[in-house]
Amino acid sequence: MDPKLEQFKHLLEYFVSHIEYVTNYDTSFVGYNQYIKPHIDAGDFQEKGFGHKAGSLFSKKTIAAWNDFGNGNVVNITVDSRFNGATTRGVFLHWWNGYSVKANWKLDADTRESHVISLIICFKNDPAEKEASLEALGLFDGKEPNDELRKFWAYYESRDDSHTSDKVNEDSGKGSLLSEVCDYLLWHNKNLILTGAPGTGKTYLAKQAAEWYACNDDDVPEDFRFAQVQFHPSYDYTDFVEGLRPVSQTNGQIGFERQDGIFKTFCKTALAHPNKLFVFIIDEINRGDINKIFGELFYAIDPGYRGTKGRVKTQYQSLVPADDVFAEGFYVPNNVYIIGTMNDIDRSVESMDFAFRRRFAWREVDPRETLEMLKEDNLELAQVIEPDPTKQVELSDKEQQKLVDKLKAASFYEVVTSYCNNLNRAIRNEASLGAKYQIGPSYYLKTLNFLDFTGDIGEEQLQEALEQVWCLHLEPVLREYLRGRSHKDSENIIAALKDSYSNSAAAEEEE
């Protein structure tokens, strides 16, 4: 028997058992005793993740994440926020990839309960590509995997292999990075730092995750549930936690009083809404003096010391009013999550000591994972047409689509990502640089600034625009990377990188 196939059968059985139980709480379901009860008895059953139950439906995204059947890779059960919940087919099983195994439900007219009747393979939420009933798949029959299940597995495996390989797709930029960040890394660790090359969209990704967590029951982000600050060398404890600030007094004199910093204020708001999730983003987290900014909060932000058990006396504790929620000491509420972003190659990285590092999960964002920001349908084109910030331009859907169609006709995404991949491949292979010095796809958004949208966009115009991006944005960055090397070495490396950037055939031969 193929162990992988048997594992896949168990995974499907667990998937069905899990969503059946958390939808109907039916302990008589055939898979309950084998897959659900042992976890409940052990006290480690995760019913909801950071989603929640409303009647028999779910809102938000995640129900639970399990490694039990995933060859060591994370297997995730997700409820898509665009659907009302599990019983409307918005629930799927995946390994952070675009292809999913989804549940198909049928309403029982007598009990008014919905039950899974079949499983579907499809790309994201596209129409079903393959469907099979639970009976046909032989689920819960206690036998070896049958032929139908073999075909089901073979079809899924042929569509996406990210469940068996950790290798980043060199040229696609596809995947579910946002799902990984939200469903697993941030949810289980509470503190997360996104690192990686400049221009990979780390800040944008952090904002997406924050909005995902901050959705209300109608899946609309609530602004008061996420905040953002950018660290810099002058930022300190009084800005972040609390401190003495100058205030005007009634006699016209200037005095000082203790005031909460942005993070402490944010935590107070989170305490006032204990059933909601809050996300605090710290952009360029390594650019500030971490020890000076956080002070005694090194203890309080530890995921294991959230809530009152992590209460600390702050530097200004004696000045905190008796009626303040933190009168007895400050602590970080359990419903507060922290995302930091930073570039690995910044010289200030060395200022982050191990005491701080171990309190965060770390995820490096590779430029190949965020290439989708360059897809024509994902581009914001209003400021390209009218770059003057004093003129507010709002394109109609029809006007936006017309411009998108021009870019698609010019194969914008394919051409630009080819240039991006070619250059980064050369950077990774250059001994003086390496993967940490790759350049993210957001740099290539500047290509749009050099295109003339008044007519059709031809191949020559697109290549000229990419040449401008090289001269004005990419080459200066690369020269900064190579500062300190001899002029001759630098020029040779720049010339080789330029050749790889603009010559796809040469770059492909090197690979």
XYZ file of N, CA, C and O in Angstrom, residues 224-225 263-274 278 326 333 335-336:
76
model
N -10.433 50.719 13.741
C -9.907 50.879 15.100
C -9.210 49.622 15.609
O -8.566 49.656 16.657
N -9.296 48.531 14.850
C -8.711 47.266 15.292
C -7.319 47.020 14.727
O -6.726 45.974 14.977
N 1.168 52.505 21.416
C 0.924 51.088 21.642
C 0.069 50.863 22.886
O -0.833 50.024 22.893
N 0.313 51.598 23.944
C -0.476 51.443 25.165
C -1.921 51.865 24.915
O -2.866 51.215 25.393
N -2.115 52.931 24.147
C -3.469 53.364 23.786
C -4.181 52.278 22.990
O -5.364 51.998 23.205
N -3.444 51.669 22.078
C -4.001 50.598 21.248
C -4.424 49.416 22.118
O -5.493 48.825 21.920
N -3.592 49.073 23.102
C -3.906 47.953 23.991
C -5.141 48.247 24.840
O -5.928 47.341 25.145
N -5.339 49.490 25.227
C -6.546 49.854 25.983
C -7.791 49.634 25.130
O -8.822 49.144 25.617
N -7.713 50.006 23.869
C -8.842 49.788 22.960
C -9.124 48.296 22.817
O -10.287 47.866 22.811
N -8.072 47.501 22.729
C -8.240 46.054 22.601
C -8.891 45.465 23.850
O -9.732 44.567 23.759
N -8.522 45.974 25.022
C -9.138 45.492 26.266
C -10.634 45.800 26.317
O -11.417 45.046 26.902
N -11.022 46.893 25.688
C -12.438 47.273 25.680
C -13.269 46.416 24.745
O -14.502 46.442 24.804
N -12.585 45.633 23.898
C -13.280 44.754 22.943
C -12.636 43.370 23.004
O -11.985 42.936 22.052
N -12.803 42.657 24.116
C -12.081 41.395 24.323
C -12.424 40.277 23.346
O -11.659 39.332 23.202
N -7.036 42.334 17.362
C -6.385 43.594 17.042
C -4.962 43.314 16.543
O -4.283 42.432 17.079
N -4.734 50.131 33.525
C -3.404 49.595 33.784
C -2.810 50.168 35.064
O -1.586 50.293 35.197
N -2.794 42.620 26.011
C -3.970 41.730 25.987
C -3.773 40.538 25.062
O -3.015 40.601 24.087
N -5.717 39.435 22.894
C -6.277 39.623 21.559
C -5.483 40.613 20.712
O -5.971 41.085 19.692
N -4.244 40.925 21.134
C -3.382 41.821 20.371
C -2.283 41.013 19.679
O -1.590 40.220 20.309
